[in-house]
Coordinates of C-alpha atoms in Angstrom, one line a residue:
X1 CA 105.2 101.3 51.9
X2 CA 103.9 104.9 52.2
X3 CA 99.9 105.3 51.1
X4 CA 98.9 107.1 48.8
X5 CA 97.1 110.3 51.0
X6 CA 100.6 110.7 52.6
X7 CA 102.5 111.1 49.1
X8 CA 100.1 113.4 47.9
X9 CA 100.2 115.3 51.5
X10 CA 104.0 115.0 51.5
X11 CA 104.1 116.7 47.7
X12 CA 101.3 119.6 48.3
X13 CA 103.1 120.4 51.9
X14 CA 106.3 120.8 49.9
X15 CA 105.0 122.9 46.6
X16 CA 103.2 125.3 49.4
X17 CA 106.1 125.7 51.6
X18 CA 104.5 124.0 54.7
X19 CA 107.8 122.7 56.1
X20 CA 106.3 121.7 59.7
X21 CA 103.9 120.0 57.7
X22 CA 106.7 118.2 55.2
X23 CA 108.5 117.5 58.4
X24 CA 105.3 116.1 60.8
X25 CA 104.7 113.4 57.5
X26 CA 108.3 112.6 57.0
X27 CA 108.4 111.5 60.9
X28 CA 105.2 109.4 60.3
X29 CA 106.6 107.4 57.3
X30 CA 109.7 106.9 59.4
X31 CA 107.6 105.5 62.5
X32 CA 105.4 103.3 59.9
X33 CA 108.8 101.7 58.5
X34 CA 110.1 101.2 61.7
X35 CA 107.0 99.6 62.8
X36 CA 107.1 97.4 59.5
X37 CA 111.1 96.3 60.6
X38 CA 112.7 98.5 58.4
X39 CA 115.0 100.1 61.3
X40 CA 118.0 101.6 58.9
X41 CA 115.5 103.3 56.6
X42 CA 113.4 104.9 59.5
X43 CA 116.6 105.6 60.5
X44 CA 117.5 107.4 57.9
X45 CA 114.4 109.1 57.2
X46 CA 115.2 110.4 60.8
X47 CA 118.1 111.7 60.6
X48 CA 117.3 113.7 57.3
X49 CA 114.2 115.1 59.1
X50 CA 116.5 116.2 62.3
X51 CA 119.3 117.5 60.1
X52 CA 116.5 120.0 58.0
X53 CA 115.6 121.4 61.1
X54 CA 119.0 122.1 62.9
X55 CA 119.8 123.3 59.2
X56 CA 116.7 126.0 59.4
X57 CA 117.1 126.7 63.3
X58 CA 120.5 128.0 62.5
X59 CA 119.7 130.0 59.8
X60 CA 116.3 131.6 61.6
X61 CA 117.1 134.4 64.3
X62 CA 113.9 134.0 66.3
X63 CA 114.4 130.2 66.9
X64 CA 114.5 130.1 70.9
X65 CA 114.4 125.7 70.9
X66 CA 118.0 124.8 71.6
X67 CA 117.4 120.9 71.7
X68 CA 119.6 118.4 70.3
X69 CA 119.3 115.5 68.0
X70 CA 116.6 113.2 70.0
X71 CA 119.6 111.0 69.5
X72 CA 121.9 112.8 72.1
X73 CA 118.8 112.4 75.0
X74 CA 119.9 108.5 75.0
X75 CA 122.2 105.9 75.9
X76 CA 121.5 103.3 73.8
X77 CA 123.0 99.3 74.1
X78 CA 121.6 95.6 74.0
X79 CA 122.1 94.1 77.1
X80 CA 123.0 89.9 77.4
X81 CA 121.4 89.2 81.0
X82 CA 119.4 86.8 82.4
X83 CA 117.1 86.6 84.9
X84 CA 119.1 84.3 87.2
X85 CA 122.2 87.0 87.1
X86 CA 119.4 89.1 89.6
X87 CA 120.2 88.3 93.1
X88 CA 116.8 89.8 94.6
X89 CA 113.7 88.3 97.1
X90 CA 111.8 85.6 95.3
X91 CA 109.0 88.2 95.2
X92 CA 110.7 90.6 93.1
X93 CA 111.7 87.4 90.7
X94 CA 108.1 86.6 90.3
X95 CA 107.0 90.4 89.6
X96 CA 110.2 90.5 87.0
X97 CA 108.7 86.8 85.4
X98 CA 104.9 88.0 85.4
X99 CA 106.0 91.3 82.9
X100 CA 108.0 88.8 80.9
X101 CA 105.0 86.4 80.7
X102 CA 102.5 88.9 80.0
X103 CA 104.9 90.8 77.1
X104 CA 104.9 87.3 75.4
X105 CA 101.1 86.6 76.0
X106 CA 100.1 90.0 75.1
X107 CA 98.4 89.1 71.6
X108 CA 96.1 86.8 74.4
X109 CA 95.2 89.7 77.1
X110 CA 94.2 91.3 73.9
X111 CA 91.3 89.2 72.9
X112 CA 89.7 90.1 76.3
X113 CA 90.6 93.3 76.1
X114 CA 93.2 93.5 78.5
X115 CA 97.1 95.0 78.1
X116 CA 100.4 93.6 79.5
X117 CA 102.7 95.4 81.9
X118 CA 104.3 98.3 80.0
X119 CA 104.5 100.9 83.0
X120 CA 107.2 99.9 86.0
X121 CA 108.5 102.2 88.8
X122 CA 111.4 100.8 90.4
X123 CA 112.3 102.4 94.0
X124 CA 115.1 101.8 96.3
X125 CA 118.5 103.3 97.3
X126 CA 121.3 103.2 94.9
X127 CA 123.1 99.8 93.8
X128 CA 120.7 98.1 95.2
X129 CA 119.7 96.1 91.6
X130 CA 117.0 98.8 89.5
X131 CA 119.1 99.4 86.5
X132 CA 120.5 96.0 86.2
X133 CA 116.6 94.9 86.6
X134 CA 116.2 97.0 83.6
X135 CA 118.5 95.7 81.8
X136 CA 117.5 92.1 82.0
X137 CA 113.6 93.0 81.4
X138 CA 115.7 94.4 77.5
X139 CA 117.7 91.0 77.4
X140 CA 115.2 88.6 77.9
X141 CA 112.8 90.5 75.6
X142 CA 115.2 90.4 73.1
X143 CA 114.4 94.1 72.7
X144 CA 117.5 97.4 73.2
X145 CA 117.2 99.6 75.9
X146 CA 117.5 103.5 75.9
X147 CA 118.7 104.8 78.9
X148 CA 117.2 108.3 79.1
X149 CA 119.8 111.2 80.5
X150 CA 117.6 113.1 82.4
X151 CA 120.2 116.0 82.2
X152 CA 120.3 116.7 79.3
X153 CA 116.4 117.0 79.2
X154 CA 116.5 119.5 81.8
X155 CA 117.4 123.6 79.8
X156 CA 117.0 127.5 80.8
X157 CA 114.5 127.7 78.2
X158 CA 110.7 128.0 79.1
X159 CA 109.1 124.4 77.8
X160 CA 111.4 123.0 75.7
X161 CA 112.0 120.4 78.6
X162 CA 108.5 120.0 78.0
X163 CA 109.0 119.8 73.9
X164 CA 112.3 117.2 74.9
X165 CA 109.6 114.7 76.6
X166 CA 107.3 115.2 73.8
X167 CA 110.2 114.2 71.3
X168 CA 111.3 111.3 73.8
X169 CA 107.5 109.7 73.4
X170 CA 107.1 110.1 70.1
X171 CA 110.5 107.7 69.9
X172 CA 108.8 105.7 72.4
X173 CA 106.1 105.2 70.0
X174 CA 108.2 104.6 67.1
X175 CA 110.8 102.4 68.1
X176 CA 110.2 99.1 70.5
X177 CA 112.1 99.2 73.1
X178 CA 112.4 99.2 77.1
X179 CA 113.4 103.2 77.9
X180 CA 115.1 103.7 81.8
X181 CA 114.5 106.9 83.3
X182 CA 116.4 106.5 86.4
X183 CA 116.7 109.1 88.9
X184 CA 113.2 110.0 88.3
X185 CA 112.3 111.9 90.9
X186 CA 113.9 114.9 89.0
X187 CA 110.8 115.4 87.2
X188 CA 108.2 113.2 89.3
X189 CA 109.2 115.1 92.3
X190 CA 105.6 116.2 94.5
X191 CA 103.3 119.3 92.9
X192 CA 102.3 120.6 96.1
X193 CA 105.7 121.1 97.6
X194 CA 106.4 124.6 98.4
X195 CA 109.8 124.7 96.7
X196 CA 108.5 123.6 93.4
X197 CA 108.7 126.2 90.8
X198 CA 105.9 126.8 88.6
X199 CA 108.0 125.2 85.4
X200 CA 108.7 121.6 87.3
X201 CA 104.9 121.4 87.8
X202 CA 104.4 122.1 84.0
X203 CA 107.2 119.6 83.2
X204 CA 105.2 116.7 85.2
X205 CA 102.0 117.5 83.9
X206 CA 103.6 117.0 81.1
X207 CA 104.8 113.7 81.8
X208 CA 101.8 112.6 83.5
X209 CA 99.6 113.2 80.2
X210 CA 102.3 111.6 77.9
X211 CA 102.7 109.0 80.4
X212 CA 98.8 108.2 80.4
X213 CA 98.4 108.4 77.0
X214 CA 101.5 106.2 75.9
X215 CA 99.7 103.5 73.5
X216 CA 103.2 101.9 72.5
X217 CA 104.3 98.5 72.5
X218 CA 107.4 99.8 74.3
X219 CA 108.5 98.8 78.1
X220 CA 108.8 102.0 80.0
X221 CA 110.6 101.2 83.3
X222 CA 111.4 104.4 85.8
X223 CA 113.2 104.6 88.9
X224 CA 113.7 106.4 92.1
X225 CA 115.8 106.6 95.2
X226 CA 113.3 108.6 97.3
X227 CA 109.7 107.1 96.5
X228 CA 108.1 109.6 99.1
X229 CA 109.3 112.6 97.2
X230 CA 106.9 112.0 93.8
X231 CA 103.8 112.9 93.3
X232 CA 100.9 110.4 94.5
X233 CA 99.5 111.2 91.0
X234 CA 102.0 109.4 89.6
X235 CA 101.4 105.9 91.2
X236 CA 98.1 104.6 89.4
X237 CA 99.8 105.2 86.4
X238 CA 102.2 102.4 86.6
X239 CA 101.4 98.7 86.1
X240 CA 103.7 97.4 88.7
X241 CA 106.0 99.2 91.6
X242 CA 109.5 97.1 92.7
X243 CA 110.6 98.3 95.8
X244 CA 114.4 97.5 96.5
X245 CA 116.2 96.6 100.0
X246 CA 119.7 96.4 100.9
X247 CA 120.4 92.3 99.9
X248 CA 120.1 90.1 103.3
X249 CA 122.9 87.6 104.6
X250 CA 121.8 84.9 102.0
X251 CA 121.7 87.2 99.5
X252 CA 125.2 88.7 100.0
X253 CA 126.3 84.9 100.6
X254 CA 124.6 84.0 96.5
X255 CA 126.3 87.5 94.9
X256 CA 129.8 86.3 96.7
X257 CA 129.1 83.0 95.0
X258 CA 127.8 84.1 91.6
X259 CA 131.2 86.2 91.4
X260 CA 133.4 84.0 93.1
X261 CA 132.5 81.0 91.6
X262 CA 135.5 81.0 88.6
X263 CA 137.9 81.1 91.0
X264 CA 139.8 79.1 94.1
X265 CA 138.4 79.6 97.3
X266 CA 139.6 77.9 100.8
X267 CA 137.3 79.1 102.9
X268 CA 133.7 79.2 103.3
X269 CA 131.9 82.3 101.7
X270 CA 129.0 82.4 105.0
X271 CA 132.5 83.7 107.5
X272 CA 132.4 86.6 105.7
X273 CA 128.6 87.6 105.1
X274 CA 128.1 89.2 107.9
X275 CA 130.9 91.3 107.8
X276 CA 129.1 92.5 104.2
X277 CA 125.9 93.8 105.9
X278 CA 125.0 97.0 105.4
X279 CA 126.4 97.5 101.5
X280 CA 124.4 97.3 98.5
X281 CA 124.9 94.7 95.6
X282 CA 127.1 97.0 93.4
X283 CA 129.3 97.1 96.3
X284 CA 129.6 93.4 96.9
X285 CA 130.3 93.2 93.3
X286 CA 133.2 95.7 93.3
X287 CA 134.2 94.4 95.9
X288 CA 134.6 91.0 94.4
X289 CA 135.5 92.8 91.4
X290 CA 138.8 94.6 93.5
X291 CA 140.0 90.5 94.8
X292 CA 139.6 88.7 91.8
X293 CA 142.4 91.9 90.5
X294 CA 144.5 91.9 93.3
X295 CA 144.5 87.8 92.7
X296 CA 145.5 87.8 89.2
X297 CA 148.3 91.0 89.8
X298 CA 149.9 88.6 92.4
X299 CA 149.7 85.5 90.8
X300 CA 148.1 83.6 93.8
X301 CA 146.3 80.6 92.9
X302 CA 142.8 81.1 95.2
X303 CA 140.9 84.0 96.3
X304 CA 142.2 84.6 100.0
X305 CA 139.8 85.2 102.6
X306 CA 141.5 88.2 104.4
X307 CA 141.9 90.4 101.0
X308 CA 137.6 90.1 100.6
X309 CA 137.9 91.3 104.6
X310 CA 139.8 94.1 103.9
X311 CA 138.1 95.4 100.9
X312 CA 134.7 95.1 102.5
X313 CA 135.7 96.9 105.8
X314 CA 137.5 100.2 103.2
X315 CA 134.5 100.4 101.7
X316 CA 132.4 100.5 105.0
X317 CA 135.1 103.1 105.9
X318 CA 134.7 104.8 102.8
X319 CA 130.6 105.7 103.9
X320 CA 131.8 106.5 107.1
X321 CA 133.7 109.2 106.2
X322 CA 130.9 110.2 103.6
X323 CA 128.7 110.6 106.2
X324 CA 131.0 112.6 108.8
X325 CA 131.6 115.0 106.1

């Protein structure tokens, strides 16, 4: 329920034309009803706000902001993980359990004046488990996750990048959630490098002070395939860092098994972990992925060991040619 001081603001900003100001308390009702569970009316309230303003940009010749709905900066979906779908080191298992503990106990490490782990930085080559670890952290919180597209934060126009990550933590204040910036080193990338332009320092500042000053009850999780390119200014902000490896024989030998395990198989899964060494775990799962297709496409009644053989040694052939090029 909206208080009093906000209807009377809401009908004096409207009688003396203030529309920023119409438009700044609309947004703050919205983010109170939100918080209160009403979703489709904040919602609602939103979307009314966001069409007004596109509605007056178009029709005012010296509006320069080209952004989008906030909408559009998202990929938004409700992931059903759980933990044990993770094949990672028992280390990273315990990190992943400790942010779940604390998210449920946070209402405790508030009495003594403590917060749970909100801020994560995920780092490790690609496919090696970071958005997936996302998306589990979402699932077992119960709670969506908005996958933010970092290009289409990214414009010609002098700060409105800036303006896009103001909009994207206002959401995050609004709207619980766990938001994903992967490939973060696009904007957390080092200050002091000599081939930073003057508007990518702006644009992490930027982040940085939204970043610090984030008060939400949201889960914001970033990742990186280069940890040594961002800035060191960016590491005591996070709660916890996850650093990811290329999975080890037993690991390779569990995510074989995990995907496997539906179907007939004659041979022993540890033959062929070795031959596996070297990929990452979205390529163990494709892999998988390819057999269990060819399987069904050919009517064969088990998963045969010289198909998993020959899909793992094209897709080490595959990087080899990557690389020579």
């Amino acid at each position: 329920m909206a208080k009093a001081s906000q209807i009377k603001s809401l009908i004096q900003s409207h009688y003396e034309n203030d529309h920023n100001r119409f438009d700044t308390i609309s947004l703050q009702l919205a983010a109170h009803e939100a918080k209160s569970g009403h979703t489709a009316l904040a919602n609602e309230l939103k979307r009314i706000v966001d069409k007004s303003k596109r509605n007056k940009d178009a029709h005012n010749p010296n509006v320069k902001f080209h952004s989008n709905s906030i909408d559009e900066l998202f990929l938004h979906s409700r992931p059903n993980l759980e933990i044990n779908d993770l094949i990672l080191p028992e280390n990273h298992k315990e990190k992943i359990e400790k942010i779940l503990n604390e998210y449920f106990n946070q209402n405790k490490l508030k009495e003594f004046g403590l917060t749970n782990r909100r801020k994560i930085l995920l780092s490790g080559q690609p496919g090696t488990g970071k958005t997936m670890t996302a998306s589990v952290i979402a699932s077992e919180l119960h709670l969506p996750i908005y996958i933010i597209q970092i290009d289409k934060i990214f414009t010609r126009y002098m700060g409105e990048t800036s303006a896009k990550l103001r909009q994207i933590f206002k959401f995050i204040e609004s709207y619980k959630a766990v938001y994903f910036f992967d490939e973060f080193d696009s904007i957390g990338g080092d200050r002091s490098r000599d081939n930073e332009v003057g508007e990518m320092r702006r644009v992490l500042n930027a982040f940085l002070q939204f970043l610090e000053g984030d008060q939400s009850e949201s889960l914001i999780i970033t990742a990186t395939n280069n940890i040594s390119i961002l800035d060191k200014a960016l590491f005591r902000r996070f709660d916890d860092i996850l650093y990811y490896d290329l999975p080890t024989i037993e690991e390779i030998q569990d995510l074989f098994y995990m995907r496997l395990k539906n179907f007939n198989i004659k041979f022993k899964i540890e033959t062929i972990s070795k031959e596996a060494l070297g990929l990452c775990h979205a390529d163990i799962v494709k892999i998988c992925e390819n057999v269990i297709k060819e399987t069904i496409i050919n009517d064969s009644k088990y998963i045969k060991k010289d198909d998993l053989i020959k899909n793992i040694k094209m897709t080490k052939l595959s990087y080899e040619r990557i690389n020579k090029s």
